[in-house]
């Protein structure tokens, strides 16, 4: 699966954005040989399993310029880096507690010369600040995740929907979402035709500000 899958699904990319998406594969393949952050099977399907999957969030919401997004447990930089390429006027903070993963993220960010990304090697509970949205890819069950990010959502919303969590996850989510009546679940098959997305979902959970 080549970068064309990104261009097909996001036809209005600038030349700079296209070049950055093209560069992703070489950067990840190079760094993954030194520090394994993406499985060997997945590195060959990088654009489908990681980049396009991350951009499922962008099919649901267009982040407004000047907003701030926190990517918790970013791993190798997903969903934060693809979203940062797509929204160059939005600031992304990518957090992971594992130093070697953040090292790879730093090298990719530097390789792409992304100026709208900050990386932090820490547990999310330790970082300061508040954000418009918090994004992640299945790092914990929702109750645990909500506990981790307590107090990190901004009060004022810039967007048509309330600030909160945008969470990429697969499988049956009924049990872990049963206590969250405001959670909305979207099937990624509504946005993408590839078989990979058959069980993939995005959860939007609006959160009230707690000062």
PDB file of C-alpha atoms in Angstrom, residues 107-176:
ATOM      1  CA  UNK A 107      13.763  12.247  14.525  1.00  0.00           C
ATOM      2  CA  UNK A 108      10.667  12.026  12.298  1.00  0.00           C
ATOM      3  CA  UNK A 109       9.504  15.506  13.357  1.00  0.00           C
ATOM      4  CA  UNK A 110      12.980  16.861  12.616  1.00  0.00           C
ATOM      5  CA  UNK A 111      13.176  15.005   9.304  1.00  0.00           C
ATOM      6  CA  UNK A 112       9.887  16.577   8.210  1.00  0.00           C
ATOM      7  CA  UNK A 113      10.780  19.964   9.760  1.00  0.00           C
ATOM      8  CA  UNK A 114       7.410  20.131  11.489  1.00  0.00           C
ATOM      9  CA  UNK A 115       7.250  23.326  13.544  1.00  0.00           C
ATOM     10  CA  UNK A 116       3.832  22.626  15.070  1.00  0.00           C
ATOM     11  CA  UNK A 117       4.846  19.599  17.171  1.00  0.00           C
ATOM     12  CA  UNK A 118       6.158  19.418  20.737  1.00  0.00           C
ATOM     13  CA  UNK A 119       7.266  16.059  22.141  1.00  0.00           C
ATOM     14  CA  UNK A 120       7.429  15.103  25.809  1.00  0.00           C
ATOM     15  CA  UNK A 121       8.873  11.960  27.387  1.00  0.00           C
ATOM     16  CA  UNK A 122       6.666  11.622  30.481  1.00  0.00           C
ATOM     17  CA  UNK A 123       3.480  10.163  31.844  1.00  0.00           C
ATOM     18  CA  UNK A 124       0.523  12.262  30.770  1.00  0.00           C
ATOM     19  CA  UNK A 125      -0.453  12.946  34.399  1.00  0.00           C
ATOM     20  CA  UNK A 126       2.848  14.825  34.823  1.00  0.00           C
ATOM     21  CA  UNK A 127       2.502  17.315  32.001  1.00  0.00           C
ATOM     22  CA  UNK A 128       1.070  20.833  32.454  1.00  0.00           C
ATOM     23  CA  UNK A 129      -1.423  22.666  30.295  1.00  0.00           C
ATOM     24  CA  UNK A 130      -4.863  22.222  28.795  1.00  0.00           C
ATOM     25  CA  UNK A 131      -5.943  21.314  25.298  1.00  0.00           C
ATOM     26  CA  UNK A 132      -8.921  21.557  22.948  1.00  0.00           C
ATOM     27  CA  UNK A 133      -8.887  17.856  22.165  1.00  0.00           C
ATOM     28  CA  UNK A 134      -7.022  14.798  23.363  1.00  0.00           C
ATOM     29  CA  UNK A 135      -6.357  12.097  20.772  1.00  0.00           C
ATOM     30  CA  UNK A 136      -5.014   8.564  21.120  1.00  0.00           C
ATOM     31  CA  UNK A 137      -4.943   5.095  19.623  1.00  0.00           C
ATOM     32  CA  UNK A 138      -6.130   2.460  22.085  1.00  0.00           C
ATOM     33  CA  UNK A 139      -3.589   2.896  24.855  1.00  0.00           C
ATOM     34  CA  UNK A 140      -6.010   1.976  27.674  1.00  0.00           C
ATOM     35  CA  UNK A 141      -9.662   1.255  28.446  1.00  0.00           C
ATOM     36  CA  UNK A 142     -11.708   4.465  28.443  1.00  0.00           C
ATOM     37  CA  UNK A 143     -12.204   4.747  32.246  1.00  0.00           C
ATOM     38  CA  UNK A 144      -8.424   4.529  32.770  1.00  0.00           C
ATOM     39  CA  UNK A 145      -7.770   6.997  29.965  1.00  0.00           C
ATOM     40  CA  UNK A 146     -10.291   9.512  31.323  1.00  0.00           C
ATOM     41  CA  UNK A 147      -8.595   9.295  34.726  1.00  0.00           C
ATOM     42  CA  UNK A 148      -5.165   9.942  33.183  1.00  0.00           C
ATOM     43  CA  UNK A 149      -6.214  13.114  31.370  1.00  0.00           C
ATOM     44  CA  UNK A 150      -8.296  14.637  34.142  1.00  0.00           C
ATOM     45  CA  UNK A 151      -8.107  18.441  34.149  1.00  0.00           C
ATOM     46  CA  UNK A 152      -6.445  18.659  30.724  1.00  0.00           C
ATOM     47  CA  UNK A 153      -9.413  19.843  28.637  1.00  0.00           C
ATOM     48  CA  UNK A 154      -9.844  23.582  27.954  1.00  0.00           C
ATOM     49  CA  UNK A 155     -13.074  25.230  29.063  1.00  0.00           C
ATOM     50  CA  UNK A 156     -13.713  27.375  25.972  1.00  0.00           C
ATOM     51  CA  UNK A 157     -14.433  25.557  22.729  1.00  0.00           C
ATOM     52  CA  UNK A 158     -13.339  26.862  19.308  1.00  0.00           C
ATOM     53  CA  UNK A 159     -15.142  24.090  17.438  1.00  0.00           C
ATOM     54  CA  UNK A 160     -18.774  23.269  16.602  1.00  0.00           C
ATOM     55  CA  UNK A 161     -18.546  20.313  18.999  1.00  0.00           C
ATOM     56  CA  UNK A 162     -17.508  20.362  22.642  1.00  0.00           C
ATOM     57  CA  UNK A 163     -13.889  19.794  23.604  1.00  0.00           C
ATOM     58  CA  UNK A 164     -13.029  16.244  24.634  1.00  0.00           C
ATOM     59  CA  UNK A 165     -11.449  12.945  23.630  1.00  0.00           C
ATOM     60  CA  UNK A 166     -11.101  11.515  20.103  1.00  0.00           C
ATOM     61  CA  UNK A 167     -10.097   7.895  20.529  1.00  0.00           C
ATOM     62  CA  UNK A 168      -9.241   5.329  17.837  1.00  0.00           C
ATOM     63  CA  UNK A 169     -10.115   1.819  18.921  1.00  0.00           C
ATOM     64  CA  UNK A 170     -11.394  -1.504  17.585  1.00  0.00           C
ATOM     65  CA  UNK A 171     -13.711  -4.282  18.668  1.00  0.00           C
ATOM     66  CA  UNK A 172     -16.669  -4.241  21.053  1.00  0.00           C
ATOM     67  CA  UNK A 173     -16.648  -1.057  23.123  1.00  0.00           C
ATOM     68  CA  UNK A 174     -19.984  -1.482  24.904  1.00  0.00           C
ATOM     69  CA  UNK A 175     -18.536  -2.545  28.244  1.00  0.00           C
ATOM     70  CA  UNK A 176     -15.905   0.177  28.624  1.00  0.00           C
TER      71      UNK A 176
END
